[in-house]
Coordinates of C-alpha atoms and ligand atoms in Angstrom, one line a residue:
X251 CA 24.6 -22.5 3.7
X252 CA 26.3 -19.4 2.1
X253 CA 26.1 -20.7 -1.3
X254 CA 24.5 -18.8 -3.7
X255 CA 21.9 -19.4 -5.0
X256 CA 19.9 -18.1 -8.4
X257 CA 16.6 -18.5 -8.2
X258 CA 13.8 -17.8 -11.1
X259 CA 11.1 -17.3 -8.6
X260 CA 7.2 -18.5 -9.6
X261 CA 5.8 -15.4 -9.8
X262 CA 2.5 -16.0 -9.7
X263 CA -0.1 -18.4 -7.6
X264 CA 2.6 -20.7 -8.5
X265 CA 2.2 -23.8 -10.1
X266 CA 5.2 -25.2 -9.1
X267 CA 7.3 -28.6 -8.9
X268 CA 10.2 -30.0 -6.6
X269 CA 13.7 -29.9 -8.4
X270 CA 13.1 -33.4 -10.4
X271 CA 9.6 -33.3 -10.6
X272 CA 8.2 -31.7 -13.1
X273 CA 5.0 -30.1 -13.0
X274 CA 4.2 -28.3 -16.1
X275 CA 1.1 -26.2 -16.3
X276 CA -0.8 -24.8 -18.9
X277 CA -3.3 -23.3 -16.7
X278 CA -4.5 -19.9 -17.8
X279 CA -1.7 -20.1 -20.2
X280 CA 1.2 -20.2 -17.7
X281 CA 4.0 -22.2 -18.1
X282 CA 5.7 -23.4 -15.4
X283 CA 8.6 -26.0 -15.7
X284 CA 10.8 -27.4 -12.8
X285 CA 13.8 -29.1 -14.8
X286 CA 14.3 -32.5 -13.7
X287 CA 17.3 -33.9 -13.0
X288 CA 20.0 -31.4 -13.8
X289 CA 19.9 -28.3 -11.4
X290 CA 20.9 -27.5 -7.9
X291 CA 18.3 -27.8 -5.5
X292 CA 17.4 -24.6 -5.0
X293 CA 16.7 -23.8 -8.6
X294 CA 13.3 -23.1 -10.0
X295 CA 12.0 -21.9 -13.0
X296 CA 8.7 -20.5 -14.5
X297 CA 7.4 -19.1 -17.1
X298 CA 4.5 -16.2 -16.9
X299 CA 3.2 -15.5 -20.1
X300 CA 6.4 -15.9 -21.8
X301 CA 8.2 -13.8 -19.4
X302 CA 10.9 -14.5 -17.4
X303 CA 12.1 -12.7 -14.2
X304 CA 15.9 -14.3 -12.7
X305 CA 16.1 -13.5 -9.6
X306 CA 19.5 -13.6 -7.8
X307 CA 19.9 -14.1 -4.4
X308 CA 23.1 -14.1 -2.4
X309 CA 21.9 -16.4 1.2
X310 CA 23.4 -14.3 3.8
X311 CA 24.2 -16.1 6.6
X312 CA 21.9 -17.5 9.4
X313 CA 18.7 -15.7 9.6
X314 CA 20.1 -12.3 9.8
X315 CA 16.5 -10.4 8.7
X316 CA 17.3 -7.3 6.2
X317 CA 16.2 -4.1 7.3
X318 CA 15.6 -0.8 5.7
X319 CA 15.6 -0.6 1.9
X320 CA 15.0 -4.6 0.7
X321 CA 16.5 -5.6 -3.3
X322 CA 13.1 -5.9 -4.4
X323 CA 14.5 -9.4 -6.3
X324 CA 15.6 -10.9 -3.2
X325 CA 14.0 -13.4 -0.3
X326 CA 13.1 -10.9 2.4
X327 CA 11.0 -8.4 -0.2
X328 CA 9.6 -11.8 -2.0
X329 CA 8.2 -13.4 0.9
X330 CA 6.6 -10.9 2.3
X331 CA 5.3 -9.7 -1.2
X332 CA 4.3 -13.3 -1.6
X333 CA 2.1 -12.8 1.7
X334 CA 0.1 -10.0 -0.1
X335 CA -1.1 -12.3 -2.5
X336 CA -2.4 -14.6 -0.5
X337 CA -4.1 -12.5 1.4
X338 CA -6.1 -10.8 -1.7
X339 CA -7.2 -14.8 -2.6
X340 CA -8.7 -15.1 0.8
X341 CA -10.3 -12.1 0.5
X342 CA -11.6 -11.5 -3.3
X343 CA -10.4 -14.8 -4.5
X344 CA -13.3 -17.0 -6.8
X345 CA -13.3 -19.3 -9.3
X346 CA -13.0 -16.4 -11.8
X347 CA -10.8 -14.4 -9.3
X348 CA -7.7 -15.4 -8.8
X349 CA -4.6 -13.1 -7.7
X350 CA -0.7 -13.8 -8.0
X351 CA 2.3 -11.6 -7.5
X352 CA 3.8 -10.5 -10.7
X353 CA 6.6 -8.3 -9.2
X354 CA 8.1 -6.4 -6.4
X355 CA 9.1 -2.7 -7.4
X356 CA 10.6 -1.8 -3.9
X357 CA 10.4 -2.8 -0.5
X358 CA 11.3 -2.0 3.1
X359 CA 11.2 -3.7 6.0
X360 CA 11.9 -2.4 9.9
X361 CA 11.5 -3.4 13.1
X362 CA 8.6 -2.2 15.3
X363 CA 9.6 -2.1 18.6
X364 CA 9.5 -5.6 20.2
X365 CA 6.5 -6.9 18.4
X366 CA 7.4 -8.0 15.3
X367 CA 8.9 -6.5 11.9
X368 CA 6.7 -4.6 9.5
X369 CA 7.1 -4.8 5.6
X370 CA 6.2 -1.4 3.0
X371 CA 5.8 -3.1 -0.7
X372 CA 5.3 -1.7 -3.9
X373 CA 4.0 -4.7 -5.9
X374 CA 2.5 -5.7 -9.2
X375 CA -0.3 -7.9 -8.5
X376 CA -1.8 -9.5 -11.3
X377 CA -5.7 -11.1 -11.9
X378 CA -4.7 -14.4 -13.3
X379 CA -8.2 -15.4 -15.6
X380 CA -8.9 -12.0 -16.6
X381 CA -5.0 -10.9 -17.4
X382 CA -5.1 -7.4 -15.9
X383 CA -2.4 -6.0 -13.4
X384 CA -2.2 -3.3 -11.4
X385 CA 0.6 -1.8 -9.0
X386 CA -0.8 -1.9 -5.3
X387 CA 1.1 -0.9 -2.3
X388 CA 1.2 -2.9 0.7
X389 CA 2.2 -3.7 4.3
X390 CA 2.8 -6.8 5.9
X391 CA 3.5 -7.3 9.6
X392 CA 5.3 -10.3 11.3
X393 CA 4.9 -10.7 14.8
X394 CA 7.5 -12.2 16.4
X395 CA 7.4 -16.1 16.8
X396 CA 6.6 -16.3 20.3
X397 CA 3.2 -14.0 19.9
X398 CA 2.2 -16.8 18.0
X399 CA -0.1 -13.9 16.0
X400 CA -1.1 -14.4 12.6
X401 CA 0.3 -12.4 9.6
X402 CA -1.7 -8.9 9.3
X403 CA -1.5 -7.6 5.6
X404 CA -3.0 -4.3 4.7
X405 CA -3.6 -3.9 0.7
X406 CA -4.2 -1.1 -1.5
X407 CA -5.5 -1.6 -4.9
X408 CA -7.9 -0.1 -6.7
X409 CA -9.7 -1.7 -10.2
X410 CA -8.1 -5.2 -9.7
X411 CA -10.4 -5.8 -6.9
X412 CA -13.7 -4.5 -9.1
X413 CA -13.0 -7.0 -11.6
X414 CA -16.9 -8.3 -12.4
X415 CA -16.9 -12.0 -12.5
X416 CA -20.6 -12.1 -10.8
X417 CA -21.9 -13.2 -14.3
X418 CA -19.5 -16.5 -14.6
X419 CA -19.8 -17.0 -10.7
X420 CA -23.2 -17.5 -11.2
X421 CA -23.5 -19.8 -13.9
X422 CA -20.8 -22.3 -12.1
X423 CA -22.8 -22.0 -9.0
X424 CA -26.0 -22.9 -10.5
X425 CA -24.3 -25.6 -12.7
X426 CA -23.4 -26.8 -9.3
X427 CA -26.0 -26.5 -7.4
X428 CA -28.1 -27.8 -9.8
X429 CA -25.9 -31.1 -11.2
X430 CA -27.4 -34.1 -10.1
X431 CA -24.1 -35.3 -9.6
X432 CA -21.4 -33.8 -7.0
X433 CA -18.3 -32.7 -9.0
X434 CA -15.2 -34.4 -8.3
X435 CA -11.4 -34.0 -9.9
X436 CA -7.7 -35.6 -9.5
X437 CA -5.1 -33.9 -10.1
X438 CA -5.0 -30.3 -11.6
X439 CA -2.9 -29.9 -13.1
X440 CA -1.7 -33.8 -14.3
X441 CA 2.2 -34.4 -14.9
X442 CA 1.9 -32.8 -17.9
X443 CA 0.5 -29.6 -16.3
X444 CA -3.1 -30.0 -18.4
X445 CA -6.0 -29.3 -17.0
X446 CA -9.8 -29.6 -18.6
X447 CA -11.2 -26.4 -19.2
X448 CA -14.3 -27.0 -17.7
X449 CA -11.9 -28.3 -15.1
X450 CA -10.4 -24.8 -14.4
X451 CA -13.1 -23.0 -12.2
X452 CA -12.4 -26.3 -9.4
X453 CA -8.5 -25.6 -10.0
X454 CA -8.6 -21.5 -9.2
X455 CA -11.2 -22.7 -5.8
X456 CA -8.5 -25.0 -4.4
X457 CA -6.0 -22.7 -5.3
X458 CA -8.1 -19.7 -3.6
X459 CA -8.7 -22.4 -0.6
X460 CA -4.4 -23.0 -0.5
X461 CA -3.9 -19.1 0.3
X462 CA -5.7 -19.3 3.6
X463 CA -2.9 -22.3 4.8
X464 CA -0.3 -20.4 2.9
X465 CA -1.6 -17.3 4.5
X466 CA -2.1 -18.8 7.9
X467 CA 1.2 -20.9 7.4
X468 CA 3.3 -18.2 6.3
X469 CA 6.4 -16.2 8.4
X470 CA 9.0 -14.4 7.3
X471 CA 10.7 -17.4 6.6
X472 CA 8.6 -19.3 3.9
X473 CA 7.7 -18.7 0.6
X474 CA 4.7 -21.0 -0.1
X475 CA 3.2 -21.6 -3.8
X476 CA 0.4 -24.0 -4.8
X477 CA 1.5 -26.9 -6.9
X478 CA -1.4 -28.6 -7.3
X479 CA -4.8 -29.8 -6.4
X480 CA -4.2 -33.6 -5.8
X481 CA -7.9 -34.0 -5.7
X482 CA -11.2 -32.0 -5.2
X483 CA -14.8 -33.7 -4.2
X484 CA -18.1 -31.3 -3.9
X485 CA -20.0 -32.5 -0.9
X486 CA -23.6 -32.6 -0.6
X487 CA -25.1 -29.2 1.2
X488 CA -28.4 -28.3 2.6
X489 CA -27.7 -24.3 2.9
X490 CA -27.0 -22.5 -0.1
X491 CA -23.0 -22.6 0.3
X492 CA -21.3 -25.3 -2.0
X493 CA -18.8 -27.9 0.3
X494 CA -15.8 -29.3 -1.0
X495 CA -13.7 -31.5 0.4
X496 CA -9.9 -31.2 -1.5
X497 CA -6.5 -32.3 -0.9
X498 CA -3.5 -30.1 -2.4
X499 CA -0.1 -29.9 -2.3
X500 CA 2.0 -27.1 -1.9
X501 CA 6.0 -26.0 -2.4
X502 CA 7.9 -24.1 0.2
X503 CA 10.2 -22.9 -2.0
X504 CA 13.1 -22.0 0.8
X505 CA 13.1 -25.5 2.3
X506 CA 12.0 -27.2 -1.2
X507 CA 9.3 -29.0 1.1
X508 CA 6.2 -30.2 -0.4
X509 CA 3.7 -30.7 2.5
X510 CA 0.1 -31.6 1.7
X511 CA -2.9 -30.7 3.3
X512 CA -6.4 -31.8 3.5
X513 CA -9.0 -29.0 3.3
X514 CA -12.6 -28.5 3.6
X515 CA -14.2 -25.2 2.3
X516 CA -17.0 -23.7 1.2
X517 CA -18.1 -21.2 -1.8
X518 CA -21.1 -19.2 -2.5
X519 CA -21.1 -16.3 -4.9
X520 CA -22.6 -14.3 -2.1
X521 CA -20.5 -15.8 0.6
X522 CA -17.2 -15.8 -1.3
X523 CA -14.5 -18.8 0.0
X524 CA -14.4 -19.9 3.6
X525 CA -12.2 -22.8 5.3
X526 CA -13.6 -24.0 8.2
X527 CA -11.0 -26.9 8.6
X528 CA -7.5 -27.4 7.4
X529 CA -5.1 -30.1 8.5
X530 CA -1.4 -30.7 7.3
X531 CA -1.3 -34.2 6.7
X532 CA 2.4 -36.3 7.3
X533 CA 4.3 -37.1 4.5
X534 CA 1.9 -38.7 1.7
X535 CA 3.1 -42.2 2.5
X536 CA 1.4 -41.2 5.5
X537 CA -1.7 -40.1 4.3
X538 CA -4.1 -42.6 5.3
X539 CA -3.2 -43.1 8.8
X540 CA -3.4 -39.1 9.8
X541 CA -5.8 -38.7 12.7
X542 CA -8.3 -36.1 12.0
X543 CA -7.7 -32.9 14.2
X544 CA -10.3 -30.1 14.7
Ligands
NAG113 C1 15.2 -36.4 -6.4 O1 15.9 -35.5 -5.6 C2 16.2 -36.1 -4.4 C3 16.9 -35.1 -3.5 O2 16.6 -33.8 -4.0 C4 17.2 -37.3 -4.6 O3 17.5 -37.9 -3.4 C5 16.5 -38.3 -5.5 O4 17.4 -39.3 -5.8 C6 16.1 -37.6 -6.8 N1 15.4 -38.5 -7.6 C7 15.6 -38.6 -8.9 C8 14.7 -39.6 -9.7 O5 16.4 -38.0 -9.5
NAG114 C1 -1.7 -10.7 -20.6 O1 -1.5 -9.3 -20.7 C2 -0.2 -8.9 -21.2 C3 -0.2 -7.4 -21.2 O2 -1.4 -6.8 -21.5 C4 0.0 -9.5 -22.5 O3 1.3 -9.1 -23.0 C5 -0.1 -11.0 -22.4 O4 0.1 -11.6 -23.7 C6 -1.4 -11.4 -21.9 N1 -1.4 -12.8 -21.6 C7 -2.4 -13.6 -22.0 C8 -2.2 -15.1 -21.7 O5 -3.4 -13.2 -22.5
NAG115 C1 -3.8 -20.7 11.7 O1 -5.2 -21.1 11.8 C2 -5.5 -21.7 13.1 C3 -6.9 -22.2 13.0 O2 -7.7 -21.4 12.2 C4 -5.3 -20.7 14.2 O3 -5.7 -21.2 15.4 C5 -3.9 -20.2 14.2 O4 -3.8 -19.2 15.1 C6 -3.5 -19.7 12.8 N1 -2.1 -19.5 12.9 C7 -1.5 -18.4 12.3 C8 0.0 -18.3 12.5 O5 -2.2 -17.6 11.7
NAG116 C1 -23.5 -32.4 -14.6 O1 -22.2 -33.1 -14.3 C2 -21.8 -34.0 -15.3 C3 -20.6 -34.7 -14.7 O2 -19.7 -33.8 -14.1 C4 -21.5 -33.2 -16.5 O3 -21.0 -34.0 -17.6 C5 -22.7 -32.4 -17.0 O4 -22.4 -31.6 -18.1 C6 -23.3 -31.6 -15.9 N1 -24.5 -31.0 -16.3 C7 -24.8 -29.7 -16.2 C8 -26.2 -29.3 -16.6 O5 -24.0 -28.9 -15.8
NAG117 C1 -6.2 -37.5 -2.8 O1 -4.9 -37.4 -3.1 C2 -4.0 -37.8 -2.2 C3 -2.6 -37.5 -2.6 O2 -2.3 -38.0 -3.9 C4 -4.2 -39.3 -1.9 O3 -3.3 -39.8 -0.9 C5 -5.6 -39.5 -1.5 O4 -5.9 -40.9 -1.3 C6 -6.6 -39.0 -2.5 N1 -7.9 -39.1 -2.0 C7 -9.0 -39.4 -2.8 C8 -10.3 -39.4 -2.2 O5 -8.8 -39.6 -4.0

């Protein structure tokens, strides 16, 4: 478990594939490609806008947790930065809004008495449809396991968060609501990391959806990005929120897991993204026969 490993780190709401699958994405213009075949297990690789950030890490052994100053290119700083991000999709996330971590510029972690460890971040966080990036800082706090509490994330950014997208929210809601058929979709993005344009605003929802499992899901442990929205179905509504059922997929890049969950959530322009019910489903082979928990 000591070996070292070099990691090239998705540093955004990552589209991401498992070492010999390859997912590639165009999305928004990222590239994303997971080499098939060749590399160690461990390895990923992405693109973001052309730009590529290696990051190293040596494993140290056994879950010793860092504390004090963190290598802002390491695990411990990543994961918690990681964290950040997903809690700025459940918050501001739409289907013109969507967040991703474009870099951690320091980090420090310490522990708070017996409670839990707390994180202190200085991240670039970057609007993914818009292309705008701003440094926040940030603080993240773990309880410990047996608390069973969730993640708490404190943020600090200023225009990021202003963005307008009210105008573009609109029209997709209407078109919508409106649509005398429900919208549907299969995988975004496809094997060859395509997806539709008018495709897109379904693909940033279920990816805004994935950050409240990766959120709720996430410990100091995981590194969670979204890989992909297997499929997406609108539901019919009477209120004025917009239901959608989806299924997505998503990496954990320290165990190289993809788990898949089923999600239902709703969107409003008004109402912004809630999920009322989110299941991890067995492995895919699985799929059919999980038993609906809620
Ligand atoms: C994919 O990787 C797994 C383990 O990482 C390996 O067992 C399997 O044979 C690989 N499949 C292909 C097609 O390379
Ligand atoms: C995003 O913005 C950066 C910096 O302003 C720029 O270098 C990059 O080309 C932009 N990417 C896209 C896809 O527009
Ligand atoms: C995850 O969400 C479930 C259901 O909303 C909640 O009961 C649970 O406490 C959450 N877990 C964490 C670690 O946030
Ligand atoms: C309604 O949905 C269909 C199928 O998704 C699409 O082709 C059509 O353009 C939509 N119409 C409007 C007015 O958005
Ligand atoms: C959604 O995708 C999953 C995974 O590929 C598949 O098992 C499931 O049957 C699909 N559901 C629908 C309704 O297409």
């Amino acid at each position: 478990m000591c070996a070292r490993i070099i990691v090239v780190l998705a540093v955004l709401t990552g589209i991401t594939g498992s070492p010999n699958v390859t997912i590639r994405s165009e999305a928004d213009s990222v590239d994303m490609l997971a080499h098939p075949n060749s590399v160690p297990e461990t390895v990923e690789e992405t693109e973001l806008f052309g730009q590529q950030e290696v990051l190293e890490e040596e494993e140290a052994a056994e879950d010793v947790m860092a504390t004090g100053e963190l290598n802002p290119n390491h695990y411990p700083a990543q994961r918690a930065a990681k964290v950040v991000q997903h809690y700025l999709n459940t918050r501001y996330g739409s289907p013109y809004r969507l967040f991703g971590l474009q870099r951690v510029h320091s980090g420090n972690a310490e522990d708070v008495a017996d409670s839990g460890r707390k994180y202190q971040l200085e991240i670039s966080v970057q609007e993914m449809i818009g292309n705008t990036t701003e440094k926040c800082s940030a603080e993240v706090f773990f309880a410990r396991e047996e608390q069973h509490r969730s993640v708490e994330v404190q943020a600090l950014c200023k225009d990021i968060l202003k963005i307008d997208t009210k105008a573009q929210e609109e029209a997709f809601y209407q078109q919508c609501k409106m649509n005398q058929s429900l919208l549907s979709a299969q995988n975004l993005p496809d094997s060859n990391g395509h997806i539709e344009p008018d495709m897109k605003p379904l693909w940033h929802l279920g990816t805004v959806a994935s950050s409240f499992v990766m959120l709720n899901q996430s410990t100091e442990n995981t590194l969670y990005n979204m890989a992909q929205v297997a499929n997406i179905t609108q539901l019919p509504t009477e209120n004025d929120q917009l239901k959608f059922d989806c299924h997505i997929l998503l990496h954990e890049m320290v165990s190289q897991e993809i788990v898949h969950w089923k999600l239902l959530f709703t969107w409003s322009p008004v109402g912004g993204v809630k999920v009322p019910h989110m299941e991890q489903l067995p492995h895919c082979h699985d799929c059919e026969r999980s038993t609906n928990t809620n």
